[in-house]
Structure formats: structure tokens, C-alpha cells
mmCIF file of C-alpha atoms in Angstrom:
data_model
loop_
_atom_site.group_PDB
_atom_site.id
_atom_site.type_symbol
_atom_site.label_atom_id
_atom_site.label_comp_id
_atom_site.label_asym_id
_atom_site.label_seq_id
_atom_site.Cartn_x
_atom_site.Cartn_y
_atom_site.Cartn_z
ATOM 1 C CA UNK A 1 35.109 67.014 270.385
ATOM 2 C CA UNK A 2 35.989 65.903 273.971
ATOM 3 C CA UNK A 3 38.956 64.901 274.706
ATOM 4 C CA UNK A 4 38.059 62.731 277.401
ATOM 5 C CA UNK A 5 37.886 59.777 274.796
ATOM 6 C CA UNK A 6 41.120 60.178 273.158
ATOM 7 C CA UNK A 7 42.629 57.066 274.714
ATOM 8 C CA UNK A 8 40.561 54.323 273.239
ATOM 9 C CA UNK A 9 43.099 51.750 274.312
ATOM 10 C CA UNK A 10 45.920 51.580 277.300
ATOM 11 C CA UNK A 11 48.977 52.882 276.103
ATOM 12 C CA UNK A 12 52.416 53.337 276.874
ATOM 13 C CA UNK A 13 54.312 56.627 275.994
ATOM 14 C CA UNK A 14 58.581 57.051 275.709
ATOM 15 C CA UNK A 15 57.588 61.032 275.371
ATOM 16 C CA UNK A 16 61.097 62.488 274.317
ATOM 17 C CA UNK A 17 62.675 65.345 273.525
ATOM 18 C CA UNK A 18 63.571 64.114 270.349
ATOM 19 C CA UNK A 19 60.887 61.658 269.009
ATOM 20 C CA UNK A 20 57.405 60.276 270.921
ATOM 21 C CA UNK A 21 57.367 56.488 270.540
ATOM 22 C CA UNK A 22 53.838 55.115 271.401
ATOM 23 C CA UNK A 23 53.009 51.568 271.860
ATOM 24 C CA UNK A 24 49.078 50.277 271.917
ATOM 25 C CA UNK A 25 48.125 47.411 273.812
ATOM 26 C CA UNK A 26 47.823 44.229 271.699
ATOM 27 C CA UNK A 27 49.222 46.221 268.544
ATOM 28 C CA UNK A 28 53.525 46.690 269.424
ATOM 29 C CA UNK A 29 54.436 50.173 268.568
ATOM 30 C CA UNK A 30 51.968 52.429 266.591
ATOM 31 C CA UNK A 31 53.645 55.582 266.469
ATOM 32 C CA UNK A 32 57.343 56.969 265.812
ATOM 33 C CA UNK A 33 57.778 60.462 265.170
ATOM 34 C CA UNK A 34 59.719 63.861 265.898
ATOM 35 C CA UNK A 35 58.613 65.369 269.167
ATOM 36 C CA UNK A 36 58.312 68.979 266.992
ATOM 37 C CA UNK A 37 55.158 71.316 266.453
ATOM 38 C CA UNK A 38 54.122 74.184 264.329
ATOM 39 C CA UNK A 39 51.886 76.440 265.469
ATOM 40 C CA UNK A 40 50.288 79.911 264.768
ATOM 41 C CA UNK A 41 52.327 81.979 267.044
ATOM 42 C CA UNK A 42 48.932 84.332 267.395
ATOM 43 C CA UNK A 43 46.606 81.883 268.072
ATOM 44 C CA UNK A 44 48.843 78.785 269.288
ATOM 45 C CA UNK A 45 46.364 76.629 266.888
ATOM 46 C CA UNK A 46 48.775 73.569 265.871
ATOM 47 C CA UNK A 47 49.028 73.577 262.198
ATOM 48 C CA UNK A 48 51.664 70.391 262.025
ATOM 49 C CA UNK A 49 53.146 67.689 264.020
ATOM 50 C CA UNK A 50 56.010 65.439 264.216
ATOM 51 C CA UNK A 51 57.486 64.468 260.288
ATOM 52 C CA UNK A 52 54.799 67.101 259.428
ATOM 53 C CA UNK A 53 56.648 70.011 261.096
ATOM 54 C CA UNK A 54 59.803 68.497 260.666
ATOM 55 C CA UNK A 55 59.362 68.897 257.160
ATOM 56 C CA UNK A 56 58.603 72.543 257.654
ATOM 57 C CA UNK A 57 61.581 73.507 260.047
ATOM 58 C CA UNK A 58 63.751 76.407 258.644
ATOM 59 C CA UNK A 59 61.242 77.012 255.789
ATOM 60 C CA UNK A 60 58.647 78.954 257.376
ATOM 61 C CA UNK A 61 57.006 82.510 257.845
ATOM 62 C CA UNK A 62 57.240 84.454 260.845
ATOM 63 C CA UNK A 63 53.725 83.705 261.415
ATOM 64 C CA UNK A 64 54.297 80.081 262.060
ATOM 65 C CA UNK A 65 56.331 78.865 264.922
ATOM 66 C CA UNK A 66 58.528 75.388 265.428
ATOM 67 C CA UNK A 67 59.544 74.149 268.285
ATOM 68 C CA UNK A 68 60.327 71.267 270.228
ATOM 69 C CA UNK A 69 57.438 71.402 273.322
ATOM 70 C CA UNK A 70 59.887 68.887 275.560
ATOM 71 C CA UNK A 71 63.477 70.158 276.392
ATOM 72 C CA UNK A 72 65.912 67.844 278.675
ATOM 73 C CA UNK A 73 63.979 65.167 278.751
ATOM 74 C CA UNK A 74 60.871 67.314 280.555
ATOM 75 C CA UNK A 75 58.139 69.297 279.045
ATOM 76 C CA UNK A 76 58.868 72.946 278.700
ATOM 77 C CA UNK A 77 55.935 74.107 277.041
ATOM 78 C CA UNK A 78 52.890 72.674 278.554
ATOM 79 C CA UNK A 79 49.647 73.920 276.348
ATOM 80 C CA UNK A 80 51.711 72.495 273.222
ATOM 81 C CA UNK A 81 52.932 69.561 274.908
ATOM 82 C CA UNK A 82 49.496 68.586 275.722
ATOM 83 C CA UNK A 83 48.223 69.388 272.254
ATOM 84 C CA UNK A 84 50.796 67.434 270.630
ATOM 85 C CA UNK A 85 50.137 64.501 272.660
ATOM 86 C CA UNK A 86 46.120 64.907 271.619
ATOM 87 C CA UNK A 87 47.555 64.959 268.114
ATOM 88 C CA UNK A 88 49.274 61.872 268.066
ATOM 89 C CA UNK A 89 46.924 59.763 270.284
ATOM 90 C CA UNK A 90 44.296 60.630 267.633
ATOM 91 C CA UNK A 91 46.542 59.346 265.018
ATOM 92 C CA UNK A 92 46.744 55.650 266.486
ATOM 93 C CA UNK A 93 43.072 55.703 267.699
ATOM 94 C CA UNK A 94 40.111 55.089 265.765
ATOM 95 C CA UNK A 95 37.645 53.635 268.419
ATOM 96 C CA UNK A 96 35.625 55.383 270.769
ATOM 97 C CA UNK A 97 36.031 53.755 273.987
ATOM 98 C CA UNK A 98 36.067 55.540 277.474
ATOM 99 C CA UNK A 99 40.049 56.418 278.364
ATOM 100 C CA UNK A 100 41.940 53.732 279.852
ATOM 101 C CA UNK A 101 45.534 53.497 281.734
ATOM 102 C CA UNK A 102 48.562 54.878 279.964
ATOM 103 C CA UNK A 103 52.137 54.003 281.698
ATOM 104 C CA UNK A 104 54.992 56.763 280.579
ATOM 105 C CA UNK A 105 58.856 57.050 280.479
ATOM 106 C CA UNK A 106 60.220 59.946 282.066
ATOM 107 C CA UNK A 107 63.684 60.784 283.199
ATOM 108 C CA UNK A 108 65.133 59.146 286.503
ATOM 109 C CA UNK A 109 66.516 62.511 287.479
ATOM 110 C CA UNK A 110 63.004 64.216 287.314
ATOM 111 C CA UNK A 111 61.373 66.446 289.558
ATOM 112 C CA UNK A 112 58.285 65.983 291.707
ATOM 113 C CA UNK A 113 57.011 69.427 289.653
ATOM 114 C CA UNK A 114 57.960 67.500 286.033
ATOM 115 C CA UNK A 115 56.215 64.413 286.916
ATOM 116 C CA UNK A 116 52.855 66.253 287.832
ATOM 117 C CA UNK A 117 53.032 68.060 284.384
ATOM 118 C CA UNK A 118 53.508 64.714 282.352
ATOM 119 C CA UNK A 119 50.867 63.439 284.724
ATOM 120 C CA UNK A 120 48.549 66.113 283.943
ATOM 121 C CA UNK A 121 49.030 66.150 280.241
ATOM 122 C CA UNK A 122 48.299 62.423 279.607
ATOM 123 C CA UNK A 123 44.919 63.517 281.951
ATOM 124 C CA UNK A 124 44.149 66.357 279.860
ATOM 125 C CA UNK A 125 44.417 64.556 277.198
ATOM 126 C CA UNK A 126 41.766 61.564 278.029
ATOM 127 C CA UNK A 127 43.678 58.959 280.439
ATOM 128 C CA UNK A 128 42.130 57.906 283.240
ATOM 129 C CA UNK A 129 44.797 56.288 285.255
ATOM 130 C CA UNK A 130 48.705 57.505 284.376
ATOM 131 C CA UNK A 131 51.594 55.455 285.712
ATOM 132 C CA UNK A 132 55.376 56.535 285.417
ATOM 133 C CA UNK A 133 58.781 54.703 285.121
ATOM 134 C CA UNK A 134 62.106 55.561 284.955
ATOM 135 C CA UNK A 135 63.732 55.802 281.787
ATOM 136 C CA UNK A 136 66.492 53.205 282.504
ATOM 137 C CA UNK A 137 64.228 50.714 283.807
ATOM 138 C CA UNK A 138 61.908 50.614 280.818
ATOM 139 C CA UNK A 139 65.312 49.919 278.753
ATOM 140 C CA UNK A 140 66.249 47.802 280.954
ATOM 141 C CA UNK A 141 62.787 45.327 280.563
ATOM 142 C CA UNK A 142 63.150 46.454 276.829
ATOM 143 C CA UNK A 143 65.820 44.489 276.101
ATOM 144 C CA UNK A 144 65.132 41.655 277.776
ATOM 145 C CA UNK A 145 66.824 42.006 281.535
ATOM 146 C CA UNK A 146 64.955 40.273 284.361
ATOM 147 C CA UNK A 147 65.163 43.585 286.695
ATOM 148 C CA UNK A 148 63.537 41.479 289.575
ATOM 149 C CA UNK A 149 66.849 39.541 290.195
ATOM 150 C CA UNK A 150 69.328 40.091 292.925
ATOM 151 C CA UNK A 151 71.714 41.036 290.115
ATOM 152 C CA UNK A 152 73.505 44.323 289.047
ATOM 153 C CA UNK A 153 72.926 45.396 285.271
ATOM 154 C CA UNK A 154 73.819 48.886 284.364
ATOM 155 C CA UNK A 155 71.764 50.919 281.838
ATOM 156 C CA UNK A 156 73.408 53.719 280.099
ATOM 157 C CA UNK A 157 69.758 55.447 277.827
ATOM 158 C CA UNK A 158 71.767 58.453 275.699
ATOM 159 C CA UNK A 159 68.291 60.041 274.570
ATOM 160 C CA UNK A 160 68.257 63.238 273.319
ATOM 161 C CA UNK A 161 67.617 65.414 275.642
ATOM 162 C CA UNK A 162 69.262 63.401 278.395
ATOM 163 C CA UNK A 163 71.434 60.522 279.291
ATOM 164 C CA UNK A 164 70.221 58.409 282.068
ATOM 165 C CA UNK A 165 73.119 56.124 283.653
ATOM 166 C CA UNK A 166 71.418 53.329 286.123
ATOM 167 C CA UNK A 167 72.271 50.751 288.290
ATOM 168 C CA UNK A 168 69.669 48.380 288.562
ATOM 169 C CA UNK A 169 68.855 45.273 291.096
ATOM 170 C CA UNK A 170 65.567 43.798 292.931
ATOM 171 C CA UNK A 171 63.606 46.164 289.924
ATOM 172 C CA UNK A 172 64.406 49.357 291.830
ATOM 173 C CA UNK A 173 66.990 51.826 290.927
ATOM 174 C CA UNK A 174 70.230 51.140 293.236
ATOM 175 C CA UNK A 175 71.980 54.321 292.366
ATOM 176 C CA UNK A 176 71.638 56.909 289.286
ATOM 177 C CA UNK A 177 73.165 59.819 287.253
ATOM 178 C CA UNK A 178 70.815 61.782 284.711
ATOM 179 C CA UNK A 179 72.982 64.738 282.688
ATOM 180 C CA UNK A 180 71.261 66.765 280.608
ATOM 181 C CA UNK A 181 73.750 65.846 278.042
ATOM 182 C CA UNK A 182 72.322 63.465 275.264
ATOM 183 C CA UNK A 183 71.914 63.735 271.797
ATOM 184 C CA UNK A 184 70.658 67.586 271.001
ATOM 185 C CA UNK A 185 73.532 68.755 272.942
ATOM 186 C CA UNK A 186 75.497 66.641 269.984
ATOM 187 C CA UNK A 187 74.017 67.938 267.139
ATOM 188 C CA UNK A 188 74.243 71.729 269.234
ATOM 189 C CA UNK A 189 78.061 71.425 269.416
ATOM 190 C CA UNK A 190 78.544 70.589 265.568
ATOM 191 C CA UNK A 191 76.922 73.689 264.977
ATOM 192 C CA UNK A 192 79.158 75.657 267.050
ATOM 193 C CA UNK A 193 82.149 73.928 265.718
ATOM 194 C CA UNK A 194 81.537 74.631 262.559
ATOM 195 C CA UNK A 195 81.095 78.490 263.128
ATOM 196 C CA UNK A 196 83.971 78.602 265.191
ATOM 197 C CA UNK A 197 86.567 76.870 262.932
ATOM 198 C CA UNK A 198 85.266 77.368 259.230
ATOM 199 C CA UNK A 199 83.374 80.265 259.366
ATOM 200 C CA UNK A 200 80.297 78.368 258.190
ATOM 201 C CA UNK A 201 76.470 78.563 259.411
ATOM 202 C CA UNK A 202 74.579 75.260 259.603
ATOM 203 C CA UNK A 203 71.296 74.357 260.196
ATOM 204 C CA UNK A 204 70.212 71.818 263.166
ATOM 205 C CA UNK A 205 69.048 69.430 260.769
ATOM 206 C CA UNK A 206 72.490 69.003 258.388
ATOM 207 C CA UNK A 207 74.441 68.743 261.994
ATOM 208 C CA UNK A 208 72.069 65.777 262.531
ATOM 209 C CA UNK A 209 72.807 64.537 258.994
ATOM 210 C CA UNK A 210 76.902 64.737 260.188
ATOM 211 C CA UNK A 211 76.500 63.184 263.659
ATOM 212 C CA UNK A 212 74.098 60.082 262.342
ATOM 213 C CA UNK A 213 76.590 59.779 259.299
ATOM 214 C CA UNK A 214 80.397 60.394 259.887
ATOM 215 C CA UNK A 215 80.379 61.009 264.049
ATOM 216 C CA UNK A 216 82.072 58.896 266.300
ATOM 217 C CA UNK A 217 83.352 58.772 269.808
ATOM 218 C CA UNK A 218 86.338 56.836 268.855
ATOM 219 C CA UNK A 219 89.118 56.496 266.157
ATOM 220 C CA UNK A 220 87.362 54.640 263.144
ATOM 221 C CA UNK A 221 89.190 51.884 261.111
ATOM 222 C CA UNK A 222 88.426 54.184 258.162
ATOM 223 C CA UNK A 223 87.648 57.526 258.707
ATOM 224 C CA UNK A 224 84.724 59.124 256.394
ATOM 225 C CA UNK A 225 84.568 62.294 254.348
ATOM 226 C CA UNK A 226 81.582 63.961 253.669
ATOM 227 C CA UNK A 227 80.263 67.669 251.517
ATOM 228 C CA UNK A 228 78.576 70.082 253.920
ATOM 229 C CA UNK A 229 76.716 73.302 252.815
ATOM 230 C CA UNK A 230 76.235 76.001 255.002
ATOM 231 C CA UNK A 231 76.533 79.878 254.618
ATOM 232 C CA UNK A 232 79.739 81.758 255.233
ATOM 233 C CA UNK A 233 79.616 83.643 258.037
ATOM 234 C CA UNK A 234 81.800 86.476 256.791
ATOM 235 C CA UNK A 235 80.179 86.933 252.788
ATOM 236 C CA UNK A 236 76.821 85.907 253.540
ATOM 237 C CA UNK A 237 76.643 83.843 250.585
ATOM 238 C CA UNK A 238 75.972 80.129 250.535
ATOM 239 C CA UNK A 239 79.349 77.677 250.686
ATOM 240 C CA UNK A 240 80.589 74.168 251.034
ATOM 241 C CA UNK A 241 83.489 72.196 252.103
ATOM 242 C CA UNK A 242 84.508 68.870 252.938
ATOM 243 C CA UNK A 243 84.907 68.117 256.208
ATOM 244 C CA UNK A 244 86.115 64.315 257.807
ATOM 245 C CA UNK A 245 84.819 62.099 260.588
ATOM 246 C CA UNK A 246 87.973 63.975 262.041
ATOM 247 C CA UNK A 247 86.420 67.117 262.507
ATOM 248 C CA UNK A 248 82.759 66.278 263.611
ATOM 249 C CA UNK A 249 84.682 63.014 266.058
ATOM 250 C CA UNK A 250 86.621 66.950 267.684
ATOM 251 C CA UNK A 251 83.368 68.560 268.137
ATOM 252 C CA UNK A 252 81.318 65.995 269.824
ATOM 253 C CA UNK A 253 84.667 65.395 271.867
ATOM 254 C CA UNK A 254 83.486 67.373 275.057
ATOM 255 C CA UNK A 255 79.761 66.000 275.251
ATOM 256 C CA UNK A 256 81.178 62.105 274.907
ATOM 257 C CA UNK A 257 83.848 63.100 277.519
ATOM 258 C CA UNK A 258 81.118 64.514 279.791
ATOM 259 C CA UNK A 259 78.921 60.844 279.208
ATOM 260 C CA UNK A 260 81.973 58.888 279.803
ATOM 261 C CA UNK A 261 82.772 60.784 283.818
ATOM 262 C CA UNK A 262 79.039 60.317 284.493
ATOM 263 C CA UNK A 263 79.641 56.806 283.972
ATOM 264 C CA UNK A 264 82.688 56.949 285.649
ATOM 265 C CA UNK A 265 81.254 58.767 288.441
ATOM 266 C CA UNK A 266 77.952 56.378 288.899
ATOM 267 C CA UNK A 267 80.621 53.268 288.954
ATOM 268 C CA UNK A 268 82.307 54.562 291.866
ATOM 269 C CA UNK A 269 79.290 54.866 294.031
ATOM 270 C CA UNK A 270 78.456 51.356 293.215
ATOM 271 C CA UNK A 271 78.096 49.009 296.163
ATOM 272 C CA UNK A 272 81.192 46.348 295.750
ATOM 273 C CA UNK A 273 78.750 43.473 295.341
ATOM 274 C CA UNK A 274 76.829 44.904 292.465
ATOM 275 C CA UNK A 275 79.965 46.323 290.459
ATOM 276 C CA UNK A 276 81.506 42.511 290.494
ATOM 277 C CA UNK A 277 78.076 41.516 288.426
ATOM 278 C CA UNK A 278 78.678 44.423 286.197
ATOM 279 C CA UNK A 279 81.990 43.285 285.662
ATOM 280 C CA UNK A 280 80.444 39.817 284.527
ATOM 281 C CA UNK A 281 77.639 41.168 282.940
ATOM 282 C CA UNK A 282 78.613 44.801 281.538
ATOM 283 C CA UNK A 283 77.400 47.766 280.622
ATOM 284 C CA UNK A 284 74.026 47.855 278.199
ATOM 285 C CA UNK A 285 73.827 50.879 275.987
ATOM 286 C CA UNK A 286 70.088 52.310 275.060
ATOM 287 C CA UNK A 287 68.725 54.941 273.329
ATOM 288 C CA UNK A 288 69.549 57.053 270.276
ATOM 289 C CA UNK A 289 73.091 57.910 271.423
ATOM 290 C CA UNK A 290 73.850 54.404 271.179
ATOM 291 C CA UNK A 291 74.079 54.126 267.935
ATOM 292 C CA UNK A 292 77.091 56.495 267.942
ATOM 293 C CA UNK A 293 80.030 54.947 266.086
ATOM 294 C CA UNK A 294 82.909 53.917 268.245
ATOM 295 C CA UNK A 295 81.268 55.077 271.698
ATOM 296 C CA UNK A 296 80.774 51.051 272.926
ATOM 297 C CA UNK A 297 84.655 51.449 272.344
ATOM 298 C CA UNK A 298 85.448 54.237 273.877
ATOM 299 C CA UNK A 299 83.278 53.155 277.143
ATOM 300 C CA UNK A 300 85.433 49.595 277.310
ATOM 301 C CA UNK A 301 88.650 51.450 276.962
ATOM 302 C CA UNK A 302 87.665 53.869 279.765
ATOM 303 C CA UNK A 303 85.657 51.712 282.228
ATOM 304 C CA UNK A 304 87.699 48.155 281.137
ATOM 305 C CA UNK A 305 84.192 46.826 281.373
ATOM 306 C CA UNK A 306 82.272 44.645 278.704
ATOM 307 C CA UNK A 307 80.128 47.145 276.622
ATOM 308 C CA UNK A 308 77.027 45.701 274.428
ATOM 309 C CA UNK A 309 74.737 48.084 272.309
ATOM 310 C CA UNK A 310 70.984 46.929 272.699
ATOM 311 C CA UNK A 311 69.796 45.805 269.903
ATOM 312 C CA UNK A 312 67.328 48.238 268.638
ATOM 313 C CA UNK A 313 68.369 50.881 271.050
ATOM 314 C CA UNK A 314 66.117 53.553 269.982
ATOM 315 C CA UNK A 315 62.800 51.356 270.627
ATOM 316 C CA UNK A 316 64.121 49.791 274.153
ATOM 317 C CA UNK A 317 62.601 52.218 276.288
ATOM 318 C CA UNK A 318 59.328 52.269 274.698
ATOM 319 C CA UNK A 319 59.231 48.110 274.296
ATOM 320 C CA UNK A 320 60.039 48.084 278.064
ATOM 321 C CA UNK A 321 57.374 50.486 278.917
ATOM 322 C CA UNK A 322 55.006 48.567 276.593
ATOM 323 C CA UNK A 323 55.701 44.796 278.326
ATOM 324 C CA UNK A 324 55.085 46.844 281.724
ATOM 325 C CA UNK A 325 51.788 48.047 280.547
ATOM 326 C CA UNK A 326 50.983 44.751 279.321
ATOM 327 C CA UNK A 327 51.377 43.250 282.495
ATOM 328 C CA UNK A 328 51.357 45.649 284.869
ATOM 329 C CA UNK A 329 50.773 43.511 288.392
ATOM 330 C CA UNK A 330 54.198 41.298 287.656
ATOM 331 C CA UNK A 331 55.706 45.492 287.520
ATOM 332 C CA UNK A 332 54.095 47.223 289.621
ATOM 333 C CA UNK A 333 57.123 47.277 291.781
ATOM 334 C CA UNK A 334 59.110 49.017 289.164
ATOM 335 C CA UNK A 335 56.852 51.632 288.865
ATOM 336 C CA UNK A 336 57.451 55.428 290.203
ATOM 337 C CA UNK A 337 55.504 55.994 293.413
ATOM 338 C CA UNK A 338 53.123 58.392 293.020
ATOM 339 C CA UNK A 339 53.133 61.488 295.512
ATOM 340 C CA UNK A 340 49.781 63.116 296.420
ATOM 341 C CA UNK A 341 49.422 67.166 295.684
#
């Protein structure tokens, strides 16, 4: 089959390191799954995809391989990035029409290397005409701001392979901080805290479980208990304990601390004018991250700024990048230039 037909409609793509979000002209969002792929590790033939290969993580043979093909926010594995992306355009398409335009959301801190490899991808993959836009900004038309305005708005998008901070005004990008500190980095430090202070083994998925359930960046009105199972580190043999919202709220400590300077930081190179709208308007929280309890707290104790989680924060980017696509003239302007190689 060629692949040159794959995108039978335009399309716009939040391609994450944590889940690819795709939204179909005419149609609102069409696709939601884990950015994850198993493969034959002989032949690299893709056996899964997405909740398919989530399903499979931690249960397989050494024959078959899982991993995630994007890594900080950027594609680390090319050939299975590109297959992946095949895979899930040919889930939402059933037509047969010649490849149209496909607008996608990459990082703001990206490099001019990165952007040719997501460019190349969506080609390889059937799309004629590839557009790209900052992270931020997408969130920032997905929830509704008019970026086009002589007015600051700041964008904090904790994804989860990165957290892009933004100021934005006259729909560019006034100033910026991407960390590769988001929500994997999370989930990473549970694990570690859990080997370090009970002696226990997790998996990546149950540290998920912890931080979606009982994290939080801030003291909670009622703190949570929950059972986790692991295996003990020093028998071998499978245990479980209880920990509280306590514990996990101590090992995601460092990684909130580290999102909370880069907001910090990104305030004080502000330009006076556009930090006195911020202080009117305050700051908008996107992305997965968002939904963290207690870190819209945290960020108005530290900041003394007005904090407001976007509603639906883990569909913003890809809702922004869908209206853009959907009329791309009016946002052209908001678009990342594209550089000739």
C-alpha cells in the first residue's frame, strides 16, 4: 500500500511524548491514545500501538520491544515514530483522497534538527504540506485566548515530556522557557522514591496510578491513603504497603520546585508592560500536568498571581492546533517559520 494517501483529510497532530491527540477537519478530535509501540526487536515490524501496547507493557517476551518513539517532547526514534504515526492516521481514515495539509504541535524550545524530523515524518507518512506551532500557542487558541491582541497571557503546557512556559502578545511568542521537566519525569521520581525509602520496586504504570490519584503539589485539605504493590528489593518477593498523599506530594517535590523557578525565571524577563496584564489576567495552566492536585495553589502562593486551570487541559493544545488548521489564513501569523535545508 502507498503511503502517499494516508492523509485523506487535513489534520492537526499534538504528537506527545505521552499520548498523540489527532483532530480531523470537520470531525473535532478523532484520536486519543498512548504515544507507545511494540515491535519485533528483529524485524522492527510494529505488532501494537497506543492502548494496544500499553496493554502489553511489562508483560512481554524478549522478542517484543516497548517503547515510547518520542522522548522530551521530540522524536527519538525516527523509523518507529514514523510508523506509529502511519498507524494511527490509518485508524481515523477511511477515504482515499490524495494527502492534504496537516498543522503539528511541537515544543517552543525545539531545534531546527527536531522540527525537520517531525516535518519529515508527517511527509513520509502521506502529507503534502506540514505546518508547525508552538506548543503554548496552540493552548493558548485552545482555550479560547485571542493571541492577536496587544495583551500579555501566560501559558504554562506541563506535557509529559516537557513543560512549555510562554508569554504571549500580537500571536507571537514574547519570551519562553521549555524544561524538559513534565509529567514522565513525575511518574520517574515516584519510582525512585519508592526504592530509595521502602525498599520497594514499582512499575511505571502503578507510579502513574499514584501521581493521577493521591499526588499533589500542595498540602491537601484531606490527605489520601492508598495500597501499593511492588517487589521488595531486598527478598525478591512481591509486597505491599500503604503509603499517603504525604509520601508521593515528597517525591514529586523536586520536579514541581523545578516548574515553579522556570516560571519564576520567565516572569522576570517579562517586559513591565506585559507582566501588569498578567497580573490582571493570570497565569493559564495546560496540559496533563495541570491536572495535578494543589499545583494552581502552589503557583499563586509562589508567583502571588491569579492561577486558572484550562478547562480540559489535556485537549487544549490539540483544540488550538485544530481551530488553526481550520482556519489557517486568520493564523498564519502564529505559525513557526519554516527554514529551508
Amino acid at each position: 500500500m502507498s503511503f502517499i494517501n494516508l492523509f485523506s483529510n487535513d489534520v492537526a497532530i499534538d504528537l506527545g511524548t505521552a499520548n498523540t491527540l489527532i483532530w480531523m477537519k470537520g470531525k473535532n478530535i478523532v484520536l486519543n491514545e498512548p504515544s507507545i509501540v511494540a515491535f519485533d526487536s528483529t524485524t522492527k515490524h510494529i505488532i501494537a500501538i497506543g492502548k494496544d501496547a500499553l496493554a502489553m507493557l511489562g508483560r512481554t517476551h524478549k522478542d517484543i520491544k516497548i517503547i515510547r518513539p518520542l522522548r522530551d517532547g521530540v522524536i527519538a526514534d525516527y523509523e518507529i515514530t514514523e510508523g506509529m504515526l502511519r498507524a494511527f492516521i490509518r485508524k481515523v481514515s477511511m477515504s482515499w483522497q490524495p494527502a492534504r495539509r496537516v498543522v503539528v504541535a511541537v515544543p517552543s524550545g525545539i531545534t531546527e534538527v527536531e522540527k525537520r524530523a517531525v516535518r519529515d515524518s508527517c511527509e513520509h507518512a502521506g502529507a503534502k504540506e506540514v505546518h508547525l506551532i508552538a506548543e503554548p500557542m496552540a493552548g493558548a487558541i485552545g482555550i479560547g485566548l485571542n493571541v492577536h491582541e496587544p495583551v500579555g497571557n501566560m501559558i504554562v503546557d506541563i506535557g509529559g515530556g516537557t513543560t512549555e512556559i510562554a508569554v504571549i502578545a500580537l500571536s507571537g511568542i514574547v519570551s519562553d522557557e521549555s524544561i524538559r521537566i513534565a509529567g514522565d519525569e513525575m511518574t520517574s521520581a515516584i519510582v525512585q522514591y519508592f526504592r530509595r525509602t521502602h525498599n520497594i520496586l514499582i512499575g511505571d504504570r502503578t507510579a502513574e496510578v499514584l501521581k493521577c490519584q493521591v499526588g499533589s503539589a500542595y498540602p491537601l485539605e484531606e490527605e489520601l491513603e492508598i495500597e501499593v504493590k511492588g517487589r521488595d528489593l531486598v527478598s525478591g518477593i512481591p509486597k505491599m504497603i500503604t503509603v499517603s498523599s504525604v509520601d508521593i506530594r515528597e517525591a514529586l517535590s523536586e520536579s514541581v520546585s523545578i516548574i515553579v523557578e522556570a516560571v519564576l525565571k520567565l516572569l522576570e524577563r517579562t517586559p513591565p508592560e506585559l507582566a501588569s496584564d498578567i497580573l490582571d489576567r493570570g497565569i493559564m495552566l495546560t496540559g496533563g500536568g495541570a491536572l495535578l492536585k494543589g499545583l494552581d495553589e502552589r503557583l499563586r502562593r509562589e508567583t502571588s498571581l491569579p492561577v486558572h486551570v484550562a478547562e480540559e487541559p489535556l485537549t487544549a493544545v490539540v483544540r488550538g492546533t485544530g481551530k488553526v488548521l481550520e482556519n489557517l489564513s486568520e493564523y498564519s501569523s502564529v505559525l513557526i517559520k519554516s527554514t529551508r535545508y
